[in-house]
CSV table of C-alpha atoms and ligand atoms in Angstrom, one decimal:
chain,number,residue,atom,x,y,z
A,1,MET,CA,5.1,7.2,23.7
A,2,ILE,CA,4.9,3.4,23.6
A,3,ILE,CA,3.9,1.6,26.8
A,4,ILE,CA,4.8,-2.1,27.0
A,5,MET,CA,2.9,-3.9,29.6
A,6,GLU,CA,4.2,-6.8,31.6
A,7,PRO,CA,3.2,-10.2,30.2
A,8,GLY,CA,0.8,-10.9,33.0
A,9,ALA,CA,-0.6,-7.3,33.2
A,10,THR,CA,-4.3,-7.4,34.3
A,11,GLU,CA,-7.1,-5.7,32.4
A,12,GLU,CA,-7.5,-3.3,35.4
A,13,GLN,CA,-3.8,-2.3,35.2
A,14,ILE,CA,-4.1,-1.7,31.4
A,15,ASN,CA,-7.3,0.3,31.8
A,16,LYS,CA,-5.7,2.5,34.5
A,17,VAL,CA,-2.8,3.5,32.1
A,18,VAL,CA,-5.2,4.1,29.3
A,19,LYS,CA,-7.5,6.2,31.4
A,20,LYS,CA,-4.7,8.4,32.7
A,21,LEU,CA,-3.6,9.1,29.1
A,22,GLU,CA,-7.0,9.5,27.7
A,23,ASP,CA,-8.0,11.9,30.5
A,24,ASN,CA,-5.0,14.0,29.3
A,25,GLY,CA,-6.1,14.1,25.7
A,26,PHE,CA,-3.9,11.3,24.4
A,27,ARG,CA,-5.0,9.2,21.5
A,28,ILE,CA,-4.6,5.5,22.2
A,29,ASN,CA,-3.9,2.7,19.9
A,30,MET,CA,-3.8,-0.7,21.6
A,31,ASN,CA,-2.0,-3.7,20.3
A,32,LEU,CA,-3.0,-6.8,22.2
A,33,GLY,CA,-0.4,-9.4,21.3
A,34,ASP,CA,-0.4,-13.0,22.4
A,35,VAL,CA,2.1,-12.3,25.1
A,36,LEU,CA,2.5,-8.6,25.5
A,37,THR,CA,0.1,-5.7,25.3
A,38,VAL,CA,1.6,-2.6,23.7
A,39,ILE,CA,-0.1,0.8,24.0
A,40,ALA,CA,0.8,3.5,21.6
A,41,ALA,CA,-0.2,6.9,23.0
A,42,ILE,CA,-0.1,10.0,20.9
A,43,GLY,CA,-0.4,13.3,22.6
A,44,ASP,CA,1.3,16.1,24.4
A,45,LYS,CA,3.9,14.5,26.7
A,46,ARG,CA,4.2,17.7,28.8
A,47,LEU,CA,0.8,16.7,30.2
A,48,VAL,CA,1.8,13.2,31.2
A,49,GLN,CA,5.4,12.5,31.9
A,50,PRO,CA,6.6,9.2,30.6
A,51,GLN,CA,8.3,8.5,33.9
A,52,SER,CA,5.0,8.8,35.7
A,53,ILE,CA,3.5,6.1,33.5
A,54,ALA,CA,6.5,3.9,34.0
A,55,SER,CA,5.7,3.7,37.7
A,56,PHE,CA,2.2,2.4,37.1
A,57,GLU,CA,1.7,-1.2,38.1
A,58,GLY,CA,1.9,-3.7,35.3
A,59,VAL,CA,4.0,-1.4,33.1
A,60,ARG,CA,7.2,-3.0,32.0
A,61,GLU,CA,8.7,-0.2,29.9
A,62,VAL,CA,7.9,3.2,28.4
A,63,LYS,CA,9.6,4.2,25.3
A,64,LEU,CA,9.5,7.5,23.5
A,65,ILE,CA,8.9,7.2,19.8
A,66,GLN,CA,11.9,8.5,17.9
A,67,GLU,CA,10.3,8.6,14.5
A,68,PRO,CA,7.9,11.4,13.7
A,69,PHE,CA,5.4,8.8,12.3
A,70,LYS,CA,3.8,7.0,15.1
A,71,LEU,CA,0.9,4.7,14.1
A,72,ALA,CA,2.9,3.6,11.0
A,73,SER,CA,6.0,2.9,13.0
A,74,ARG,CA,7.5,-0.5,13.9
A,75,GLU,CA,8.0,0.8,17.4
A,76,SER,CA,4.2,1.2,17.9
A,77,LYS,CA,3.4,-2.2,16.3
A,78,LYS,CA,6.0,-5.0,16.1
A,79,GLU,CA,4.0,-7.4,14.0
A,80,ASP,CA,3.6,-6.8,10.3
A,81,THR,CA,0.2,-5.4,9.2
A,82,VAL,CA,-1.6,-8.0,7.1
A,83,ILE,CA,-4.6,-6.8,5.0
A,84,GLU,CA,-7.1,-9.5,4.4
A,85,PHE,CA,-9.8,-9.6,1.9
A,86,PRO,CA,-13.1,-11.5,2.1
A,87,ASN,CA,-11.9,-13.9,-0.7
A,88,GLY,CA,-8.9,-14.9,1.4
A,89,VAL,CA,-6.2,-12.8,-0.3
A,90,LYS,CA,-3.8,-11.4,2.2
A,91,ILE,CA,-1.2,-8.6,1.7
A,92,GLY,CA,1.7,-8.2,4.0
A,93,GLY,CA,3.8,-10.1,6.5
A,94,LYS,CA,5.0,-13.5,5.5
A,95,ASN,CA,2.2,-14.0,3.1
A,96,LYS,CA,3.0,-14.9,-0.5
A,97,PRO,CA,3.6,-11.6,-2.5
A,98,VAL,CA,0.5,-10.5,-4.4
A,99,ILE,CA,0.4,-9.5,-8.1
A,100,MET,CA,-1.6,-6.5,-9.2
A,101,ALA,CA,-1.8,-6.3,-13.0
A,102,GLY,CA,-3.7,-4.5,-15.7
A,103,PRO,CA,-3.7,-1.5,-18.0
A,104,CYS,CA,-2.6,2.0,-17.0
A,105,SER,CA,-6.1,3.3,-17.9
A,106,VAL,CA,-9.4,1.6,-18.3
A,107,GLU,CA,-10.3,2.2,-21.9
A,108,ALA,CA,-13.7,2.1,-23.7
A,109,GLU,CA,-13.0,-1.3,-25.3
A,110,TYR,CA,-14.1,-3.7,-22.6
A,111,ASN,CA,-12.8,-6.8,-24.3
A,112,GLY,CA,-9.2,-5.7,-24.0
A,113,LEU,CA,-9.6,-5.2,-20.3
A,114,LEU,CA,-11.3,-8.5,-19.9
A,115,GLU,CA,-8.6,-10.3,-21.9
A,116,VAL,CA,-5.9,-8.8,-19.7
A,117,ALA,CA,-7.8,-9.7,-16.5
A,118,LYS,CA,-8.3,-13.3,-17.5
A,119,VAL,CA,-4.7,-13.8,-18.4
A,120,ALA,CA,-3.6,-12.0,-15.2
A,121,LYS,CA,-5.8,-14.4,-13.2
A,122,LYS,CA,-4.5,-17.4,-15.0
A,123,CYS,CA,-0.9,-16.3,-14.3
A,124,GLY,CA,-1.6,-16.0,-10.6
A,125,ALA,CA,-2.5,-12.3,-10.2
A,126,GLN,CA,-5.0,-11.6,-7.5
A,127,ILE,CA,-5.8,-8.0,-8.2
A,128,LEU,CA,-6.7,-6.1,-11.4
A,129,ARG,CA,-5.5,-2.6,-11.8
A,130,GLY,CA,-6.8,0.1,-14.1
A,131,GLY,CA,-7.2,3.9,-13.7
A,132,ALA,CA,-10.7,5.3,-14.3
A,133,PHE,CA,-9.8,8.7,-12.9
A,134,LYS,CA,-6.4,9.6,-14.4
A,135,PRO,CA,-4.0,12.2,-13.1
A,136,ARG,CA,-2.3,13.3,-16.3
A,137,THR,CA,0.7,15.6,-16.5
A,138,SER,CA,-0.8,17.3,-19.6
A,139,PRO,CA,-4.4,18.4,-19.9
A,140,TYR,CA,-4.3,17.4,-23.5
A,141,ASP,CA,-3.8,13.7,-22.7
A,142,PHE,CA,-6.5,11.1,-22.1
A,143,GLN,CA,-8.1,12.0,-18.8
A,144,GLY,CA,-9.8,8.6,-18.0
A,145,LEU,CA,-13.3,7.3,-18.4
A,146,GLU,CA,-14.3,8.2,-14.8
A,147,GLU,CA,-17.6,6.6,-13.8
A,148,LYS,CA,-17.8,4.6,-17.0
A,149,GLY,CA,-14.4,3.2,-16.2
A,150,LEU,CA,-15.6,2.1,-12.8
A,151,GLU,CA,-18.5,0.3,-14.5
A,152,LEU,CA,-16.1,-1.6,-16.7
A,153,LEU,CA,-13.9,-2.5,-13.7
A,154,LYS,CA,-17.0,-3.8,-11.9
A,155,ARG,CA,-17.9,-6.0,-14.9
A,156,ALA,CA,-14.3,-7.4,-15.0
A,157,LYS,CA,-14.5,-8.0,-11.3
A,158,ASP,CA,-17.8,-9.9,-11.6
A,159,GLU,CA,-16.5,-11.9,-14.5
A,160,THR,CA,-13.1,-12.9,-13.1
A,161,GLY,CA,-13.4,-12.7,-9.3
A,162,LEU,CA,-10.3,-10.6,-9.2
A,163,LEU,CA,-10.0,-7.8,-6.6
A,164,ILE,CA,-9.9,-4.3,-8.0
A,165,ILE,CA,-7.5,-1.5,-7.3
A,166,THR,CA,-8.1,1.9,-8.9
A,167,GLU,CA,-7.0,5.5,-8.2
A,168,VAL,CA,-8.9,8.2,-6.3
A,169,MET,CA,-8.0,11.8,-7.0
A,170,ASP,CA,-10.7,13.7,-5.2
A,171,THR,CA,-12.6,13.4,-1.9
A,172,THR,CA,-15.9,13.7,-3.8
A,173,ASP,CA,-15.2,10.5,-5.7
A,174,ILE,CA,-14.4,8.3,-2.7
A,175,SER,CA,-17.8,6.8,-2.1
A,176,ALA,CA,-18.4,5.9,-5.8
A,177,ILE,CA,-14.9,4.4,-6.1
A,178,ALA,CA,-15.2,2.5,-2.8
A,179,GLU,CA,-18.3,0.7,-4.1
A,180,VAL,CA,-16.3,-0.9,-6.9
A,181,ALA,CA,-12.7,-1.0,-5.7
A,182,ASP,CA,-11.3,-3.3,-3.1
A,183,ILE,CA,-8.3,-1.1,-2.7
A,184,LEU,CA,-8.3,2.7,-3.3
A,185,GLN,CA,-5.0,4.0,-4.8
A,186,VAL,CA,-3.6,7.4,-4.0
A,187,GLY,CA,-1.3,8.3,-6.9
A,188,ALA,CA,2.2,9.7,-6.5
A,189,ARG,CA,1.0,13.2,-7.5
A,190,ASN,CA,-1.5,13.2,-4.6
A,191,MET,CA,0.8,11.7,-1.9
A,192,GLN,CA,0.6,14.9,0.0
A,193,ASN,CA,-2.9,15.9,-0.8
A,194,PHE,CA,-3.7,16.0,2.9
A,195,LYS,CA,-7.4,16.6,2.5
A,196,LEU,CA,-7.7,13.5,0.4
A,197,LEU,CA,-5.6,11.4,2.8
A,198,LYS,CA,-7.7,12.6,5.8
A,199,ALA,CA,-10.9,11.7,3.9
A,200,LEU,CA,-9.5,8.3,3.1
A,201,GLY,CA,-9.0,7.8,6.8
A,202,LYS,CA,-12.7,7.7,7.1
A,203,CYS,CA,-13.1,5.1,4.3
A,204,GLU,CA,-13.5,1.4,5.3
A,205,LYS,CA,-11.6,0.1,2.3
A,206,PRO,CA,-7.8,-0.4,2.3
A,207,VAL,CA,-5.7,2.4,0.7
A,208,MET,CA,-2.6,1.9,-1.4
A,209,LEU,CA,-0.5,5.1,-1.1
A,210,LYS,CA,2.1,5.6,-3.8
A,211,ARG,CA,5.3,7.4,-3.0
A,212,GLY,CA,5.5,11.0,-4.4
A,213,ALA,CA,8.1,11.4,-7.1
A,214,ALA,CA,10.2,13.7,-4.9
A,215,ALA,CA,9.2,12.4,-1.5
A,216,THR,CA,11.7,11.2,1.1
A,217,ILE,CA,10.9,7.9,2.9
A,218,ARG,CA,10.0,9.9,6.0
A,219,GLU,CA,7.5,12.1,4.1
A,220,PHE,CA,6.1,9.0,2.6
A,221,LEU,CA,5.5,7.4,6.0
A,222,LEU,CA,4.1,10.6,7.4
A,223,ALA,CA,1.6,10.7,4.5
A,224,ALA,CA,0.6,7.2,5.5
A,225,GLU,CA,0.3,8.5,9.1
A,226,HIS,CA,-2.3,11.0,8.0
A,227,ILE,CA,-4.6,8.2,6.7
A,228,MET,CA,-4.0,6.2,9.8
A,229,TYR,CA,-4.4,9.0,12.2
A,230,ALA,CA,-7.8,9.9,10.6
A,231,GLY,CA,-8.9,6.3,11.4
A,232,ASN,CA,-7.9,3.9,8.6
A,233,GLU,CA,-5.1,1.6,9.5
A,234,GLN,CA,-5.4,-0.5,6.3
A,235,VAL,CA,-2.6,1.2,4.4
A,236,ILE,CA,-0.4,-0.3,1.8
A,237,LEU,CA,2.7,1.6,0.6
A,238,CYS,CA,3.9,1.5,-3.0
A,239,GLU,CA,7.4,2.4,-4.2
A,240,ARG,CA,7.0,3.6,-7.8
A,241,GLY,CA,10.3,5.4,-8.4
A,242,ILE,CA,11.5,8.9,-7.6
A,243,LYS,CA,13.1,11.7,-9.6
A,244,GLY,CA,16.7,10.8,-10.2
A,245,ILE,CA,19.5,12.5,-12.0
A,246,ASP,CA,19.2,10.5,-15.2
A,247,SER,CA,16.0,10.3,-17.2
A,248,THR,CA,17.8,9.2,-20.4
A,249,TYR,CA,17.4,5.5,-19.7
A,250,THR,CA,14.6,5.4,-17.2
A,251,ARG,CA,11.5,7.5,-16.5
A,252,ASN,CA,12.2,7.4,-12.7
A,253,THR,CA,14.7,5.9,-10.4
A,254,LEU,CA,13.2,2.9,-8.7
A,255,ASP,CA,14.3,3.0,-5.0
A,256,LEU,CA,14.4,-0.6,-4.1
A,257,ALA,CA,16.3,0.1,-0.9
A,258,ALA,CA,13.1,1.7,0.3
A,259,VAL,CA,11.6,-1.8,0.6
A,260,PRO,CA,13.8,-3.1,3.4
A,261,ILE,CA,14.1,0.4,4.9
A,262,ILE,CA,10.3,0.6,5.2
A,263,HIS,CA,10.1,-2.9,6.6
A,264,LYS,CA,12.6,-1.9,9.3
A,265,TYR,CA,10.8,1.3,10.3
A,266,SER,CA,7.2,0.4,9.6
A,267,HIS,CA,4.9,-2.6,9.9
A,268,LEU,CA,2.9,-1.6,6.8
A,269,PRO,CA,3.0,-3.8,3.6
A,270,VAL,CA,5.1,-2.5,0.7
A,271,ILE,CA,4.3,-3.1,-3.0
A,272,VAL,CA,6.7,-2.2,-5.8
A,273,ASP,CA,5.6,-0.7,-9.2
A,274,PRO,CA,8.5,-1.3,-11.6
A,275,SER,CA,6.3,0.0,-14.5
A,276,HIS,CA,6.2,3.6,-13.4
A,277,GLY,CA,9.4,3.1,-11.6
A,278,THR,CA,11.4,2.5,-14.8
A,279,GLY,CA,9.1,3.5,-17.7
A,280,ARG,CA,10.7,0.9,-19.9
A,281,ARG,CA,9.3,-2.5,-20.7
A,282,TYR,CA,12.5,-4.4,-20.7
A,283,LEU,CA,13.3,-3.3,-17.2
A,284,ILE,CA,10.1,-4.6,-15.6
A,285,GLU,CA,11.1,-8.2,-15.3
A,286,PRO,CA,14.5,-7.7,-13.7
A,287,MET,CA,13.2,-5.0,-11.4
A,288,SER,CA,10.2,-7.2,-10.4
A,289,LYS,CA,12.6,-10.0,-9.4
A,290,ALA,CA,14.8,-7.6,-7.5
A,291,ALA,CA,11.8,-6.2,-5.7
A,292,LEU,CA,10.6,-9.6,-4.6
A,293,ILE,CA,14.1,-10.5,-3.4
A,294,SER,CA,14.3,-7.3,-1.5
A,295,GLY,CA,11.2,-8.3,0.4
A,296,ALA,CA,8.3,-6.6,-1.4
A,297,ASN,CA,4.9,-7.8,-0.4
A,298,GLY,CA,3.8,-7.6,-4.0
A,299,LEU,CA,4.1,-6.1,-7.5
A,300,MET,CA,2.0,-3.7,-9.5
A,301,ILE,CA,2.5,-4.3,-13.3
A,302,GLU,CA,1.0,-2.5,-16.2
A,303,VAL,CA,-0.2,-4.9,-18.9
A,304,HIS,CA,-2.1,-3.9,-22.1
A,305,HIS,CA,-3.7,-6.0,-24.8
A,306,ASP,CA,-2.3,-3.6,-27.4
A,307,PRO,CA,0.4,-1.4,-25.9
A,308,ASP,CA,1.1,0.5,-29.1
A,309,HIS,CA,-2.4,1.8,-29.1
A,310,ALA,CA,-2.8,2.3,-25.3
A,311,SER,CA,-4.4,5.6,-24.2
A,312,SER,CA,-1.6,6.0,-21.6
A,313,ASP,CA,1.8,4.5,-20.7
A,314,GLY,CA,2.0,2.2,-23.6
A,315,ALA,CA,5.8,2.3,-23.6
A,316,GLN,CA,6.0,0.8,-20.2
A,317,SER,CA,3.1,-1.7,-20.6
A,318,LEU,CA,3.9,-5.3,-21.1
A,319,THR,CA,2.0,-7.2,-23.9
A,320,ILE,CA,0.0,-10.1,-22.7
A,321,ALA,CA,2.6,-12.5,-24.0
A,322,GLN,CA,5.4,-10.7,-22.3
A,323,PHE,CA,3.4,-10.7,-19.0
A,324,GLU,CA,2.8,-14.4,-19.3
A,325,ASN,CA,6.4,-15.1,-20.0
A,326,MET,CA,7.5,-12.9,-17.1
A,327,MET,CA,5.1,-14.6,-14.7
A,328,ASN,CA,6.6,-18.0,-15.5
A,329,ASP,CA,9.8,-16.9,-13.8
A,330,ILE,CA,8.1,-14.7,-11.2
A,331,ASN,CA,6.0,-17.7,-10.0
A,332,LYS,CA,9.1,-19.8,-9.8
A,333,LEU,CA,10.8,-17.2,-7.8
A,334,ILE,CA,7.9,-16.7,-5.5
A,335,GLY,CA,7.9,-20.5,-4.9
A,336,ARG,CA,11.6,-20.4,-4.0
A,337,LEU,CA,11.3,-17.5,-1.6
A,338,ASP,CA,11.1,-18.8,1.9
A,339,TRP,CA,7.6,-17.7,2.8
A,340,ASP,CA,6.5,-19.7,5.8
A,341,ASN,CA,2.9,-18.6,5.8
A,342,GLN,CA,1.6,-18.8,2.2
A,343,HIS,CA,-2.0,-18.1,1.5
A,344,GLU,CA,-4.1,-20.1,-0.8
A,345,GLN,CA,-3.8,-19.3,-4.5
A,346,GLN,CA,-7.0,-17.5,-5.6
B,401,PEP,C1,-0.9,4.7,-11.8
B,401,PEP,O1,-0.5,3.7,-11.1
B,401,PEP,O2,-1.9,4.6,-12.6
B,401,PEP,C2,-0.2,6.0,-11.7
B,401,PEP,C3,-0.7,7.1,-12.3
B,401,PEP,O3,1.0,5.9,-11.1
B,401,PEP,P1,1.8,7.0,-10.3
B,401,PEP,O4,0.8,7.7,-9.4
B,401,PEP,O5,2.8,6.2,-9.5
B,401,PEP,O6,2.4,7.9,-11.3
B,402,MN,MN1,0.4,4.4,-15.8
């Protein structure tokens, strides 16, 4: 249930409500706004009747959460979640959309990664992407450089100052990845790997959760709820396309309506990945523009120094020149969007 306190509710009144709920095994998530205090209480409502809390002094209203996701819901937290990094980059809310760019996989040739990273930074990207641990559909495909890939990401981070996002596939790799990555990515294939989600709940770094290829929006938000319930509220969602009826022209069906839908029902930031979402180079620019107009808090774009020879996803990777060209327009578009709280360009 959600308990909205009166604007002038005293600390004592708030504590009384919290104690009653905690004594009955509820988990409390407090949201101390400038004007109102909102308490999200998760537990067995047979033990504490909402009406009984409604009669406590200082309580303005008690609402039952309608959606099965609670911590992720807009009902439990009205303000957008903004994830802030030590270098000042912010993801979420009215902040300027962020750009994550880089190759699908980190490959052995470091200079290619560095070249992409430098151009990405020059074009306004704040975050370098690249998979070191790769979830591949076929066991015969390139599986990623693993620890060696993390080392290369670390070098690129040190040389460019870009933040790093990279995928985690297994609980046993979390600590090594968290040493290098600023954001840990959960791939579409692991969206419902609940053991991994719970373990990431104990991690102190933000997590970007990609939507499963056949996941409903509700399942997606419930997967985020697992991470949050386990203790990590720094969750970013990523729409990356779902299985549609037509794979002739696209790899997946990019569900852009998911962006405003998630913003309506959740306070978490939403990133759009048109690279995996379409699988076709020529669709990335139009879908990136559409994603920003639909309210995405950022984009994730695959860029490779030599896509024809990429170890994975070359067909959907932009060349460096294509990326630079696209970013000309994207930066103009971002400038025209009415963000009233832009953060400093990194
Ligand atoms: C990726 O971003 O590297 C990736 C594998 O994407 P997805 O999990 O969306 O397929
Ligand atoms: Mn890829």
